[in-house]
Amino acid sequence: MMQAMIFAAGLGTRLKPLTDRIPKALVSVGGEPLLKRVIFRLKDAGFTRIVVNVHHFSSQIIDYLRDNDNFGMDIRISDETDKLLETGGGIRKAWPLFDAHEPVLIHNVDILSNVDLGKFYQIETKDLTEESQEASPEEKPLAARLLVSERKTKRYLLFDDSMRLVGWTNIETGEVKSPYPHLDPAKCKMYAFSGIHMVAPSIFPLMEEEPDKFPIMDFYLKHCDKVRIEGYVKNDLRLMDVGKQETLKEACLLYTSDAAD
């Protein structure tokens, strides 16, 4: 069984005033809510179980899914109405709703991309990039895989030669986060995170040590020296973060023109 989680609990502050009356997940792009677009991308890729976390205008999302009969899928709600748990806390709260023996694909509701989600979920752990670089035989079992690309940004994830996560840096401020105290970003591979990742069941025991509310990237950076968290490079990645007004307008134009064609 292939299973996924859609982050749909955010406040959508970058999309105000739209999100003053509806949740970000129900903001329309080309005539369809973001949530529906992501659900159908997952459905088309072969996913059968989806957990959607909710907080901001949570009842609207719950009603929308119910009114559409969950689009014929096994869709479950992880309710964060009382307290927004951030990305890490959200994953941990949702964990009992999944099959505990299978990985979980994590997908932001405001990300639209050309990623083959089924391939990314099922890829052999030795295939660390699309060029299939092999990991060393003593590598620990995979705990998480992060979809990354060569995209210009201020903040980069840092990887070693085997594409194992070793840190994070802000190239504008020089800030570095890493469990390795003497890490030199200049000696690392630097890639931008896409907002799409996969977590293996082996990572969840480590989450028990965390507070209720915590960001997943800080968690990855805290534990990347203990478990194997790898990057997967998609060189031809086309990705739109539709969680802000300017990109939302661009996405609406794109989908409108596609429909006209």
XYZ file of C-alpha atoms in Angstrom:
261
model
C 0.000 0.000 0.000
C 1.235 3.482 -0.888
C 0.343 6.178 1.630
C 0.823 9.928 1.877
C 0.192 12.919 4.102
C -0.888 16.324 2.845
C 0.045 19.303 5.010
C -3.120 21.414 4.932
C -3.179 22.891 8.445
C -1.299 26.128 7.799
C -2.776 29.581 8.344
C -2.025 30.682 4.786
C -0.880 34.136 5.894
C 0.923 34.776 2.582
C -2.410 34.367 0.765
C -4.371 36.929 2.754
C -7.057 38.225 2.268
C -8.178 34.978 0.536
C -7.414 32.961 3.645
C -9.439 35.273 5.878
C -12.493 33.250 4.855
C -11.239 29.895 3.539
C -8.304 27.578 4.316
C -5.305 27.630 1.988
C -6.134 24.075 0.913
C -9.389 25.256 -0.694
C -7.903 28.209 -2.581
C -8.703 27.665 -6.247
C -6.089 27.280 -8.993
C -7.540 27.094 -12.495
C -10.983 26.286 -11.153
C -9.967 23.512 -8.743
C -8.937 23.736 -5.055
C -5.275 23.112 -4.295
C -6.259 20.169 -2.110
C -8.073 18.434 -4.976
C -5.134 18.943 -7.320
C -2.695 17.349 -4.865
C -5.100 14.492 -4.038
C -5.497 13.603 -7.702
C -1.739 13.798 -8.297
C -1.336 11.250 -5.518
C -4.249 9.127 -6.726
C -2.881 9.025 -10.272
C 0.522 7.967 -8.887
C -1.010 4.940 -7.146
C -1.460 6.159 -3.577
C -4.503 4.682 -1.857
C -4.400 6.146 1.666
C -4.016 9.855 2.398
C -4.008 11.670 5.731
C -4.816 15.384 5.643
C -3.994 17.475 8.694
C -6.312 20.410 9.403
C -6.353 23.478 11.656
C -7.301 26.777 9.958
C -11.013 26.600 8.970
C -10.713 22.848 9.538
C -14.455 22.197 9.224
C -14.442 23.531 5.657
C -11.838 20.954 4.610
C -13.640 18.134 6.431
C -16.947 19.098 4.790
C -15.329 19.417 1.353
C -13.865 15.918 1.516
C -17.100 14.434 2.842
C -19.203 16.144 0.171
C -16.925 14.631 -2.493
C -16.926 11.137 -0.931
C -13.166 11.430 -0.372
C -12.768 11.187 -4.156
C -13.093 7.420 -3.858
C -9.990 7.097 -1.681
C -9.135 6.188 1.900
C -8.698 9.749 3.207
C -8.338 10.356 6.936
C -8.237 13.558 8.950
C -5.571 14.414 11.515
C -7.301 17.155 13.485
C -5.069 19.932 14.822
C -7.946 22.372 15.354
C -7.052 22.886 19.023
C -3.320 23.368 18.457
C -1.215 23.817 15.324
C 1.667 21.361 15.724
C 4.040 22.510 12.954
C 5.365 20.030 10.424
C 7.147 17.584 12.722
C 4.436 17.500 15.351
C 1.852 17.126 12.594
C 3.556 14.039 11.175
C 3.872 12.451 14.599
C 0.214 13.082 15.483
C -0.897 11.573 12.163
C 1.271 8.462 12.490
C -1.418 6.193 14.113
C -3.623 6.785 11.041
C -1.086 5.081 8.757
C 0.036 1.512 8.175
C 2.983 1.418 10.574
C 5.002 -0.859 8.277
C 5.031 1.350 5.172
C 6.771 4.668 4.357
C 4.771 7.893 4.154
C 5.133 10.500 1.418
C 4.815 14.053 2.796
C 3.472 16.715 0.434
C 2.653 20.380 1.096
C -0.809 21.330 -0.146
C 0.525 24.488 -1.821
C 3.189 22.743 -3.946
C 2.541 21.994 -7.614
C 5.267 20.157 -9.506
C 6.221 17.761 -12.292
C 7.518 15.139 -9.837
C 6.704 11.475 -10.475
C 5.444 10.915 -6.934
C 5.132 7.161 -7.326
C 8.727 6.841 -8.501
C 10.012 9.062 -5.716
C 8.131 6.956 -3.142
C 9.232 3.580 -4.467
C 12.793 4.271 -5.675
C 15.454 1.886 -4.435
C 17.408 3.406 -1.569
C 20.702 3.003 -3.426
C 19.502 5.374 -6.175
C 20.386 8.639 -4.501
C 20.111 10.812 -7.608
C 18.742 10.388 -11.084
C 22.305 9.357 -11.994
C 21.957 6.451 -9.487
C 24.978 7.091 -7.297
C 25.409 4.155 -4.924
C 25.600 4.355 -1.161
C 28.383 2.617 0.704
C 27.481 -0.889 1.962
C 27.791 0.095 5.644
C 25.041 2.725 5.342
C 22.244 2.549 7.894
C 18.672 1.836 6.747
C 16.941 4.787 5.152
C 15.005 6.990 7.603
C 13.905 9.800 5.255
C 14.352 10.984 1.663
C 14.146 14.660 0.686
C 13.397 15.828 -2.848
C 15.905 18.557 -3.729
C 17.069 20.487 -6.771
C 19.626 23.014 -7.974
C 17.495 26.097 -7.400
C 18.696 29.558 -6.418
C 17.692 30.428 -2.875
C 19.201 31.826 0.329
C 18.793 28.587 2.273
C 20.321 25.280 1.244
C 20.462 21.764 2.610
C 23.991 20.354 2.782
C 24.882 16.801 1.711
C 28.033 14.694 1.635
C 29.277 12.899 -1.492
C 26.830 10.008 -0.946
C 23.929 12.497 -0.739
C 23.453 11.968 2.979
C 22.122 15.047 4.803
C 24.760 16.688 7.000
C 23.472 20.226 7.564
C 21.785 23.432 6.442
C 23.039 26.919 5.669
C 21.796 30.412 4.931
C 24.304 31.754 2.406
C 23.220 35.345 3.036
C 23.825 35.336 6.796
C 26.409 32.546 6.966
C 24.339 30.640 9.542
C 24.946 26.878 9.628
C 22.898 24.177 11.373
C 24.482 20.741 11.712
C 25.222 18.061 14.308
C 28.767 18.079 12.916
C 30.488 20.998 14.727
C 33.216 21.616 12.142
C 31.137 21.221 8.985
C 32.345 23.393 6.108
C 29.460 24.201 3.713
C 31.974 24.868 0.928
C 32.915 21.178 0.972
C 29.302 19.988 0.772
C 26.803 19.509 -2.015
C 24.179 22.274 -1.725
C 20.583 21.800 -2.854
C 17.240 23.504 -2.267
C 14.422 21.583 -0.562
C 11.173 21.121 -2.505
C 8.614 20.579 0.264
C 8.190 16.927 -0.774
C 9.779 14.166 1.284
C 9.304 10.578 2.416
C 9.638 9.206 5.942
C 10.297 5.572 6.795
C 8.705 3.889 9.837
C 12.126 3.687 11.503
C 12.177 7.426 12.147
C 9.095 7.578 14.365
C 10.665 6.269 17.617
C 13.028 9.279 17.532
C 10.023 11.608 17.378
C 8.856 10.411 20.783
C 11.643 12.480 22.322
C 10.333 15.723 20.806
C 7.769 18.195 22.240
C 4.224 18.224 20.843
C 5.089 21.024 18.425
C 8.288 20.968 16.354
C 9.423 21.625 12.754
C 10.429 18.553 10.754
C 13.501 20.126 9.162
C 15.013 20.965 12.549
C 14.316 17.360 13.533
C 16.099 16.050 10.433
C 19.098 18.274 11.106
C 19.219 17.189 14.739
C 19.282 13.478 13.898
C 21.046 13.273 10.520
C 24.227 12.019 12.217
C 22.330 9.113 13.812
C 20.055 7.920 10.988
C 20.346 8.064 7.214
C 18.459 10.991 5.717
C 19.244 11.334 2.038
C 18.602 13.758 -0.750
C 17.179 12.835 -4.133
C 18.096 15.271 -6.888
C 15.586 15.971 -9.636
C 17.492 17.988 -12.202
C 14.498 18.965 -14.353
C 12.294 19.889 -11.400
C 9.513 22.348 -12.179
C 7.927 23.428 -8.936
C 5.564 26.220 -7.937
C 5.033 27.307 -4.350
C 1.448 28.484 -4.662
C 1.327 29.612 -1.050
C 1.952 33.253 -1.997
C -0.085 35.704 -4.065
C 2.317 36.280 -6.966
C 2.844 32.556 -7.608
C -0.860 31.832 -7.199
C -1.631 34.270 -10.021
C 1.045 32.644 -12.171
C -0.361 29.165 -11.500
C -3.909 30.279 -12.304
C -2.737 31.653 -15.655
C -0.856 28.437 -16.375
C -3.786 26.150 -15.641
C -6.211 28.411 -17.477
C -4.041 28.331 -20.604
C -3.638 24.552 -20.316
C -7.417 24.156 -20.146
C -7.830 26.366 -23.208
C -5.374 24.210 -25.157
